[in-house]
XYZ file of C-alpha atoms in Angstrom:
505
model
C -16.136 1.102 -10.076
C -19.165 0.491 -8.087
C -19.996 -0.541 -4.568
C -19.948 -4.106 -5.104
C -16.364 -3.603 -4.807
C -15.813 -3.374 -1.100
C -12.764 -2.016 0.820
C -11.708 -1.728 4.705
C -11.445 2.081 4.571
C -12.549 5.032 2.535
C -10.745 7.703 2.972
C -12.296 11.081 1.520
C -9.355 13.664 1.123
C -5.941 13.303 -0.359
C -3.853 15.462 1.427
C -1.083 14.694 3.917
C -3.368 13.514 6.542
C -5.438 11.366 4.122
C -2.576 10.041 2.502
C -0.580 9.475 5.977
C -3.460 7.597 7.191
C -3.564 5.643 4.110
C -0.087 5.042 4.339
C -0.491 3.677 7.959
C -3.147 1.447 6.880
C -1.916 0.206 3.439
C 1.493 -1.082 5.226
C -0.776 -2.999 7.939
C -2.267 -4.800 4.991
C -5.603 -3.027 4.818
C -7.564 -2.109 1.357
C -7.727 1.622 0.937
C -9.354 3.702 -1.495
C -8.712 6.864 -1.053
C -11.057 9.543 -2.765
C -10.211 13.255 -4.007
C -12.187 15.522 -5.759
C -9.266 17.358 -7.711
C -7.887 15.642 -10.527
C -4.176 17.678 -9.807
C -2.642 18.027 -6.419
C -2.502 22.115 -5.616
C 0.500 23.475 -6.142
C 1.095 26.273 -4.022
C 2.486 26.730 -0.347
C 0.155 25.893 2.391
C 1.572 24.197 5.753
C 4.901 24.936 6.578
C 5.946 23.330 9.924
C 6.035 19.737 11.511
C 7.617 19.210 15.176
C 9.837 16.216 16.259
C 6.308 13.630 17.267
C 4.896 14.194 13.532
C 8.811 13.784 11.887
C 8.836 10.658 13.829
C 4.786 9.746 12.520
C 6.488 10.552 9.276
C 9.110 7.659 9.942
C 6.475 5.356 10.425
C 5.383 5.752 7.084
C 8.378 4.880 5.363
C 9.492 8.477 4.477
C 11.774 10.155 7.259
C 14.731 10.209 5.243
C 13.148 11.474 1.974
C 11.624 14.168 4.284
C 15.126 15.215 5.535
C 16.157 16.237 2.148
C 12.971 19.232 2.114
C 13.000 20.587 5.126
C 14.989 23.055 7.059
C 14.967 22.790 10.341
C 14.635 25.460 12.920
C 15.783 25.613 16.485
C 14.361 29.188 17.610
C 10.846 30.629 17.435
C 11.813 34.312 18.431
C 9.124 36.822 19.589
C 10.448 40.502 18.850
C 8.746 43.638 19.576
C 8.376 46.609 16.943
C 12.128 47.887 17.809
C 13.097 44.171 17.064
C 14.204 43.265 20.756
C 13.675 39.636 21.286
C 10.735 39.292 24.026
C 10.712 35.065 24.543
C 13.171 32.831 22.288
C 11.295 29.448 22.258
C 13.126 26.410 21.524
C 16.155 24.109 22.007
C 19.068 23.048 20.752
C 19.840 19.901 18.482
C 16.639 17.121 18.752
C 13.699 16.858 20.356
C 12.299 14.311 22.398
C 11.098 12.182 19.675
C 14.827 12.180 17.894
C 14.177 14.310 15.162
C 14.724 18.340 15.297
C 12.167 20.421 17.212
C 10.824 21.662 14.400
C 11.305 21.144 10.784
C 9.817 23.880 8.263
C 9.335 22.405 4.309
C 6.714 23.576 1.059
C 3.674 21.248 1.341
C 3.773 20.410 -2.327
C 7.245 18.831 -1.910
C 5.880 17.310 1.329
C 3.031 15.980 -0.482
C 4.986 14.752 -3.393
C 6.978 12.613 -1.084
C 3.861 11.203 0.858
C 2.059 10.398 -3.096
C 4.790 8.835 -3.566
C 5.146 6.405 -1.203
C 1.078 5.759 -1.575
C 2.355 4.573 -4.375
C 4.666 1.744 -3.553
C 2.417 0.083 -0.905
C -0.263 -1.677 -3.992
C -3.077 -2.076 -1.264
C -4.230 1.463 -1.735
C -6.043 2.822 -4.356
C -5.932 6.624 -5.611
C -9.098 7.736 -7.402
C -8.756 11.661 -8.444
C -11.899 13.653 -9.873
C -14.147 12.087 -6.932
C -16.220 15.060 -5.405
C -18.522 12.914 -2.627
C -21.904 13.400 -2.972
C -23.673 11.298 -0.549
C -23.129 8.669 2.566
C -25.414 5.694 3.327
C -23.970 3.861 6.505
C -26.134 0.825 6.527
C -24.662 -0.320 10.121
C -22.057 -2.799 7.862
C -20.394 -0.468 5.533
C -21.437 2.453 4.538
C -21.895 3.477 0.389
C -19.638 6.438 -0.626
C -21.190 7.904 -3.657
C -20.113 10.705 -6.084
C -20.476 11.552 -9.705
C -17.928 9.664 -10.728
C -19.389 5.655 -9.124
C -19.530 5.034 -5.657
C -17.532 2.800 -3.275
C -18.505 0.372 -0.302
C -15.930 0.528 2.981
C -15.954 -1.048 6.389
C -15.582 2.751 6.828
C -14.914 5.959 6.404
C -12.713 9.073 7.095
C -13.424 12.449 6.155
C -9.629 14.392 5.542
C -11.101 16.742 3.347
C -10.420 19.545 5.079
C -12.550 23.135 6.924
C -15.289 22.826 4.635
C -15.268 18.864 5.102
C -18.353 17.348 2.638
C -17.979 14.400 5.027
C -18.467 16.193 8.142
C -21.904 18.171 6.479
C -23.330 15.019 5.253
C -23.054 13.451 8.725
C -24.397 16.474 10.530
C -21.382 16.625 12.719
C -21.473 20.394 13.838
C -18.233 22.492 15.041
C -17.608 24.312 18.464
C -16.772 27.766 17.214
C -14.273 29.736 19.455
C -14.962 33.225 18.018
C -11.324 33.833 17.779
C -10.644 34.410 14.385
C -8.401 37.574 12.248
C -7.562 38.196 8.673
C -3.711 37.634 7.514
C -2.431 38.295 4.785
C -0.299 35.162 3.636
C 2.444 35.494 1.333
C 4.897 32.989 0.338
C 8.454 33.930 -1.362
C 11.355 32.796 -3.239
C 14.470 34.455 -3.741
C 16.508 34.444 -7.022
C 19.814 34.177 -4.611
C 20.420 32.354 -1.583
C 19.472 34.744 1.420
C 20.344 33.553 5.401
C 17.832 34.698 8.009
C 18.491 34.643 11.802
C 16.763 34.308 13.555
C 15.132 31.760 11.244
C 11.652 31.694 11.996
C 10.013 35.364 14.571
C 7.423 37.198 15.020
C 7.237 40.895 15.027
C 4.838 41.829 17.726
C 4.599 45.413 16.454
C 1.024 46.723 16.957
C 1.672 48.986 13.393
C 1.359 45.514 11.883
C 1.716 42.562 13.446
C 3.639 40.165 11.397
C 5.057 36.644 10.813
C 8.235 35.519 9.420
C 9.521 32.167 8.694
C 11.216 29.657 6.827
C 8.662 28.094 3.922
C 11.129 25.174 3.387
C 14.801 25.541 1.698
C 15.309 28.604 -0.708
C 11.579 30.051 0.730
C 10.529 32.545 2.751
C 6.826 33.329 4.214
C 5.425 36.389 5.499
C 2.152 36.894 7.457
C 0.393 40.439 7.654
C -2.145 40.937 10.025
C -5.012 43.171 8.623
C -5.388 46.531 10.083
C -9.161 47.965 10.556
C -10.716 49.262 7.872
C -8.337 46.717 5.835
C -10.562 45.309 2.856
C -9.497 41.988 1.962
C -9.898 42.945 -1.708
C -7.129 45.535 -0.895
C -4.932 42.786 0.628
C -5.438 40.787 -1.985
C -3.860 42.699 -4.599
C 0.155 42.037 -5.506
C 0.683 45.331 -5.327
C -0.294 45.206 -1.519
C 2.032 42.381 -1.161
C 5.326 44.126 -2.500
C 4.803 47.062 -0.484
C 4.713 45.230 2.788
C 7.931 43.363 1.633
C 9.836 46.670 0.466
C 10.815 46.757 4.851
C 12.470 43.312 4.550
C 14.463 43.773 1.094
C 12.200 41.818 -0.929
C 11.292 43.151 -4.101
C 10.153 41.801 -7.645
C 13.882 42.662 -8.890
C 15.478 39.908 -5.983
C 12.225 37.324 -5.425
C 9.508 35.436 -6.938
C 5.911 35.911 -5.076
C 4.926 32.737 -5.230
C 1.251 32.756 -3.618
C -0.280 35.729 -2.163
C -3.277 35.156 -0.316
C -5.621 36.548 2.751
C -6.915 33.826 5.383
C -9.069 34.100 8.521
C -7.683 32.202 10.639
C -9.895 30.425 13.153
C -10.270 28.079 16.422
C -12.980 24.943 16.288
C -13.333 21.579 16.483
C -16.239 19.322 16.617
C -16.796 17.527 19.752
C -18.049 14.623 17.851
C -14.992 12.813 15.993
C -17.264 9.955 14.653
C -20.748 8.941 14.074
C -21.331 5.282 13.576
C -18.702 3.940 10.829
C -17.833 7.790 9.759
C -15.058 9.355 11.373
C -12.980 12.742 10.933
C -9.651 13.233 11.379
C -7.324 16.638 10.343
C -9.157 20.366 9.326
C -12.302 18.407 9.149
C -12.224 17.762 12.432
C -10.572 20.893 13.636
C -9.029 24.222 12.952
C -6.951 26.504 14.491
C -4.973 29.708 14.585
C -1.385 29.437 13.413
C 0.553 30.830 15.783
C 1.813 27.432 17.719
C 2.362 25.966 14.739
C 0.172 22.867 15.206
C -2.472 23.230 12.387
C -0.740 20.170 9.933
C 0.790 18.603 13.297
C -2.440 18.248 14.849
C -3.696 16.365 11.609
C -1.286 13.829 11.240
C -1.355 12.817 14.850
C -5.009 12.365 14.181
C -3.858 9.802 11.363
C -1.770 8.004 13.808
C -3.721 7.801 16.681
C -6.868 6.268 14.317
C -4.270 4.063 12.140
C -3.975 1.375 15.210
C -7.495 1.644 16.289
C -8.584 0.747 13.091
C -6.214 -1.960 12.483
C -7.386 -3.769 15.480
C -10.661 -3.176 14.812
C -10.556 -4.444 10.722
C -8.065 -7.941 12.037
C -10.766 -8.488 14.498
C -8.523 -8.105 17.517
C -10.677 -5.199 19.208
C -14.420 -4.529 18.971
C -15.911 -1.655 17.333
C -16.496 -0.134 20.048
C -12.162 0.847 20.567
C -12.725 3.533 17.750
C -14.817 5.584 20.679
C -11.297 6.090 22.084
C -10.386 8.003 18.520
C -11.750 11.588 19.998
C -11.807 10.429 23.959
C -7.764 11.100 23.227
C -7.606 13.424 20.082
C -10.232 16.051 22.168
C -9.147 16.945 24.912
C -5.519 17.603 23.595
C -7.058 19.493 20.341
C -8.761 21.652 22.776
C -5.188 22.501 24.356
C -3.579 22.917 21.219
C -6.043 25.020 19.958
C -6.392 26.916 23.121
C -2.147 27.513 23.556
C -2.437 29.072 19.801
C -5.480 31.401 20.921
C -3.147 32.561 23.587
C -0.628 33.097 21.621
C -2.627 35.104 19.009
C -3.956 37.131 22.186
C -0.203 38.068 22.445
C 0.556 38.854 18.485
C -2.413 40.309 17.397
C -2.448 43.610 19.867
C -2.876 46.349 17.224
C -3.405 49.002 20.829
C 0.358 50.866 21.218
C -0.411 51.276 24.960
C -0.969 47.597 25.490
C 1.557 46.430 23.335
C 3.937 48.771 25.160
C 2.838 46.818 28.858
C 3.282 43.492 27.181
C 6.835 43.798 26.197
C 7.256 45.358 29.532
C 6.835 42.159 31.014
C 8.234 39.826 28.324
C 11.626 41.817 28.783
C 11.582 41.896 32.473
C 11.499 38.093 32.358
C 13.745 37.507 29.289
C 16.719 35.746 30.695
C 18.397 35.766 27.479
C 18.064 32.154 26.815
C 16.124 29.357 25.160
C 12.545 29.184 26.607
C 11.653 25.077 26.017
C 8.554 24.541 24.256
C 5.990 22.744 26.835
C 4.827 19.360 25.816
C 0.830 19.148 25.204
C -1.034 18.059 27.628
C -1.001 13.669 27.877
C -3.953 11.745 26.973
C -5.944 11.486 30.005
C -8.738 8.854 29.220
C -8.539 5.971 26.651
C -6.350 2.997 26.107
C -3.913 3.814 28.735
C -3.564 2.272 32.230
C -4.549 5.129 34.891
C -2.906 5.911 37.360
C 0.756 4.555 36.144
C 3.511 6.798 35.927
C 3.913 8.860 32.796
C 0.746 7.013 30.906
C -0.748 9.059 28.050
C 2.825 10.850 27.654
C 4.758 11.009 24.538
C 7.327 8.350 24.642
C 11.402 9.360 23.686
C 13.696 7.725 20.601
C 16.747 7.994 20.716
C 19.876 6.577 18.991
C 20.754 2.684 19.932
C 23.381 0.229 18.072
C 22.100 -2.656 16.329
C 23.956 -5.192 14.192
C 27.307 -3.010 14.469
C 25.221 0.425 13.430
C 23.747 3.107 15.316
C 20.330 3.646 13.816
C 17.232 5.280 15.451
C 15.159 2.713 17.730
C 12.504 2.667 15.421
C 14.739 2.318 12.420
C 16.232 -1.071 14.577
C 12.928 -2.505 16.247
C 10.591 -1.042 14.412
C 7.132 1.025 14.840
C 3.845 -0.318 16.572
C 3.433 -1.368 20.140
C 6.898 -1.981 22.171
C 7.353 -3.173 25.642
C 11.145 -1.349 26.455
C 12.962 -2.664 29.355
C 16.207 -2.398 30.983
C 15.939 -6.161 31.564
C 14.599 -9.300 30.032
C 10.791 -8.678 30.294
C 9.900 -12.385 30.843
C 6.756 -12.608 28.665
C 5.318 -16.041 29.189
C 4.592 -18.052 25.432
C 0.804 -17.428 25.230
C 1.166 -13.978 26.574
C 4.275 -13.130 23.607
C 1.834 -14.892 21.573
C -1.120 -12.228 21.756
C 1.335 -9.369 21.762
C 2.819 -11.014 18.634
C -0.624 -10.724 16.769
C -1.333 -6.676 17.646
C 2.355 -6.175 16.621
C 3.697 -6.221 19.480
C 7.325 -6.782 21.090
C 9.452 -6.735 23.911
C 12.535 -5.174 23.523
C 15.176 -5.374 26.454
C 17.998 -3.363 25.616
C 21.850 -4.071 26.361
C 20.268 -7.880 27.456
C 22.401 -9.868 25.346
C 24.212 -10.081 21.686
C 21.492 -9.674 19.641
C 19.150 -6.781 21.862
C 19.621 -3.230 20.760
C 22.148 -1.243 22.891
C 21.271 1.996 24.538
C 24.312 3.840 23.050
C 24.266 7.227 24.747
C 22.311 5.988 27.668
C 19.076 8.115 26.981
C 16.898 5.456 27.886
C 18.935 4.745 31.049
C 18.256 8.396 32.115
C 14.888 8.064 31.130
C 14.022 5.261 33.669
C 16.033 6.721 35.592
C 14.229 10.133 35.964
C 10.986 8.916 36.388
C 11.477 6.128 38.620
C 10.653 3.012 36.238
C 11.373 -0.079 34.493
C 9.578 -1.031 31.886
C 7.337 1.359 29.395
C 4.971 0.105 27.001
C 4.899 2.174 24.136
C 1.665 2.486 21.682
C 2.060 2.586 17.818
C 1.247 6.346 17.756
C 4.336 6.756 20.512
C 2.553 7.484 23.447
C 2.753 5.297 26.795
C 0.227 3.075 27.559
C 1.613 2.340 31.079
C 5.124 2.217 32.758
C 6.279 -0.639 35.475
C 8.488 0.275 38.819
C 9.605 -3.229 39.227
C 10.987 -5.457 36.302
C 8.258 -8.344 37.582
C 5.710 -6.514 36.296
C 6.414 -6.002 32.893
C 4.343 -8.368 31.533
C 1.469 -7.378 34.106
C 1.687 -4.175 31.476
C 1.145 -6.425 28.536
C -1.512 -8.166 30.531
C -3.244 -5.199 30.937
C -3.147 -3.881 27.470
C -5.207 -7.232 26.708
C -7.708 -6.662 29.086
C -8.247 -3.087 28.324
C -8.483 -4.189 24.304
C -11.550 -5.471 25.295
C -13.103 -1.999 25.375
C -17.033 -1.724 25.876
C-alpha cells in the first residue's frame, strides 16, 4: 500500500473507539482504513462498564444484541464504609433513559471481539495490523499517514490510540493535567464455580485500604487496591501481593484464576484542542480520567458518535469543513464534567486519614434514606449544532419501546438511527424541505398518526412531551436534541433551522 491509494478517514487505533467510529463511518458508506500497531488484539481485561447512552451508540453499530449476550448488567453502585454499612446506593431500577440498563459491566476482549467482528461485515473498511505511525504530513487536502510498514493518504485523520496517543505528539496537541492522580492496584478474577455478589458492583471506602469491587463481565470479578504510602509499585506488582489482598473476600488460587494483575495511576486530563487542521482525537487520546464514575470507555465512544455525523456531512459535501470545529465545542465542556464528577468522587474513596473518613460517613449516613440515589445526567451540550434557547436542546434524547408492523421493537430498532424529527402529530414537512432532510438522513416520525407510523406502546413519549411542555423534538444521530417545538406548526421551523445552522462558519 502506498499513499496513492486515498481514503475518507484514517483512523490510527483499533480499539473500541477506533473500531466504533469505523463502524459508524463504514455503514454511512465512507472508506476507512483503520491502522494498529499490534499485529494481535490484547487479551486481557481492561474497561469494564458502559451506561445505557453508549449501549444504545452500541445499537447503532449493528451490535446491541450480540452485546447483550456479554454483559451483566448492574442496577446498584453501593458506597460502603470499612464496617460495610452502605453510605449512598446509586442507581435505578430496570432501564435507563436511553432503553437499555443503567449500566452494563462485560471483559473488553469479548467486547472487542464483537466490535472486530462486525468491522468485518461492513467491506468499506480496511484493517491493517503491524502499523506503528511514524509521521503526519497534512498538506491542507489530505494528510499522508506514514509508518514502517507504507503509508496511507485520508481526507483525514483520527488519533484512537490511546494516553500515550503517537497522533496527538506528532501534532503537538498538549494535555491539561489535573494533578489528580493515585496508584491502584488492578486485579481481574475468575472463579472456577459460579459465585453471586450483592451488591454487584461497591466500593469499600475504608481508609485501611480503599478498595473497588465489581462485576468484570459474566463469571468475572475485579478488584481495585488503592496503594498505601510507602507502597512500591514493584511490591504491588507481585502475585503474591495480589492473593493476599483477596484472602478477605474468599478468593484464593485453590477457588479462582488471576487473570491480570496490574498497578495503574490513574489520572484526570484532556487536551483542550480536539483537532488541528484535518487531525482530530477522539477517546484516551483525547482524554483521561479517574475511574471512579465509570466513564473512562463511555466517554470514548460518545466521542466516536458525536464525530461519526460531523464527518459524514462533511465527506458527502452537505456541511463545510468548518462543522468539525463543533467536534470539541460539545465533547469539552462535558469531558471536563465527567472528568471533574470522577475527581470528586475519588476525593471521597481515596481518604486513607481515619479521622476524616470517620466525618465523611458521618454525613453520608445521616443522609442515607435507604433508597436508590439516581445517577445525575451530564451536563447538556451547551454550544454547537443545537438551537439555543429551545427547551431541552443539547439533552440526551429517551428510546423507548413502540409497536411496529405487529412487534414491539425499540424505536431505533423500528425507525432507525441518525437524525429524527418525533412528533405527536403529522409534522407537515413541505417536499423540498423532506427533501434536504432526506439527504442528511433524516426523517419525521409521527407516532400513533396512522396505520403504518410507529405506536407509542407504553406512552413514554407521551409523558415525555408531556413533562417538558413540547411537541416535536428533533433528535441528532448521536441522540442528543437539537431543538424541541411547543406548538405542532413549528416542527418543520426545527428542520428549517437545522439547515441553516449546517451552514456553520
Amino acid at each position: 500500500m502506498d499513499d496513492s491509494e486515498i481514503f475518507d478517514v484514517a483512523i490510527v487505533g483499533y480499539g473500541p473507539v477506533g473500531a466504533a467510529l469505523a463502524i459508524l463511518l463504514g455503514q454511512q458508506g465512507h472508506r476507512v482504513v483503520v491502522l494498529e500497531r499490534y499485529t494481535e488484539p490484547y487479551p486481557l481485561p481492561r474497561a469494564v462498564h458502559y451506561d445505557h447512552e453508549v449501549a444504545r451508540i452500541l445499537q447503532s453499530c449493528g451490535v446491541a444484541e450480540r452485546c447483550a449476550t456479554i454483559v451483566e448488567p448492574a442496577e446498584v453502585y453501593e458506597f460502603q464504609n470499612a464496617e460495610g454499612k452502605a453510605l449512598v446506593r446509586l442507581g435505578r431500577r430496570g432501564n435507563g433513559p436511553s432503553g437499555w440498563p443503567q449500566s452494563s459491566m462485560f471483559s473488553q476482549p469479548e467486547l472487542e471481539a464483537v466490535l472486530f467482528a462486525r468491522v468485518d461485515e461492513i467491506p468499506r473498511i480496511a484493517l491493517r495490523r503491524g502499523w506503528a505511525v511514524s509521521d503526519l504530513a497534512d498538506d491542507g487536502e489530505h494528510v499522508v499517514v506514514r509508518s514502517a510498514a507504507g503509508s496511507v493518504r485520508a481526507r483525514y485523520v483520527v488519533g484512537c490510540d490511546g494516553a500515550n496517543s503517537t497522533v496527538r505528539s506528532l501534532t503537538g496537541i498538549t494535555m491539561e493535567d489535573q494533578a489528580f492522580f493515585y496508584d491502584w492496584l488492578v486485579v481481574d478474577v475468575v472463579f472456577h464455580e459460579p459465585r453471586v455478589f450483592d451488591p454487584l458492583n461497591v466500593q469499600i471506602c475504608d481508609p485501611a485500604r480503599p478498595t473497588t469491587v465489581v462485576s468484570g463481565g459474566p463469571g468475572r470479578r475485579r478488584w481495585e487496591f488503592m496503594a498505601l504510602p510507602g507502597e512500591s509499585v514493584e511490591f504491588l506488582n507481585e502475585e503474591a501481593t495480589a492473593w493476599r489482598l483477596l484472602e478477605r473476600f474468599d478468593a484464593r488460587p485453590e477457588n479462582a484464576r488471576l487473570e491480570k494483575h496490574a498497578v495503574y495511576r490513574f489520572q484526570a486530563r484532556w487536551v483542550e484542542e480536539w483537532r488541528r487542521g484535518r487531525v482530530l482525537l477522539a477517546g484516551d487520546a483525547a482524554h483521561q480520567t479517574p475511574p471512579f464514575a465509570g466513564q473512562g470507555l463511555c466517554s470514548g465512544l460518545r466521542d466516536a458518535a458525536n464525530l461519526a455525523w460531523k464527518l459524514d456531512l462533511v465527506l458527502r459535501d452537505l456541511a463545510p469543513d468548518a462543522l468539525l470545529d463543533a467536534y470539541g465545542l460539545e465533547r469539552g465542556p462535558n469531558m471536563r464534567a465527567v472528568i471533574q464528577l470522577a475527581i470528586d468522587m475519588g476525593k471521597l474513596i481515596c481518604v486513607a486519614d481515619p479521622d476524616e473518613a470517620a466525618a465523611r460517613d458521618a454525613a453520608f449516613i445521616a443522609a442515607d434514606d435507604g433508597g436508590l440515589t439516581d445517577i445525575p445526567p451530564f451536563p447538556p451540550i451547551a454550544q454547537g449544532v443545537i438551537l439555543a434557547g429551545s427547551p431541552c436542546a443539547g439533552e440526551l434524547f429517551i428510546q423507548a419501546e413502540v409497536e411496529a408492523d405487529g412487534r414491539r421493537l425499540r424505536f431505533d430498532d423500528a425507525v432507525g438511527a441518525g437524525w429524527r424529527l418525533v412528533t405527536l402529530a403529522e409534522p407537515a414537512l413541505d417536499p423540498d424541505l423532506a427533501e434536504w432532510f432526506a439527504t442528511i438522513g433524516g426523517a419525521a416520525v409521527a407516532l400513533g398518526c396512522g396505520d403504518q407510523s410507529p405506536r407509542d406502546v407504553d406512552g413514554t413519549y407521551r409523558a415525555w412531551f408531556a413533562d417538558h411542555g413540547v411537541v416535536a423534538a428533533l433528535q441528532r444521530p448521536d441522540f442528543s436534541l437539537y431543538g424541541t417545538a411547543t406548538r405542532a406548526s413549528d416542527g418543520p421551523e426545527l428542520v428549517r433551522s437545522l439547515r441553516a445552522a449546517l451552514r456553520y462558519t
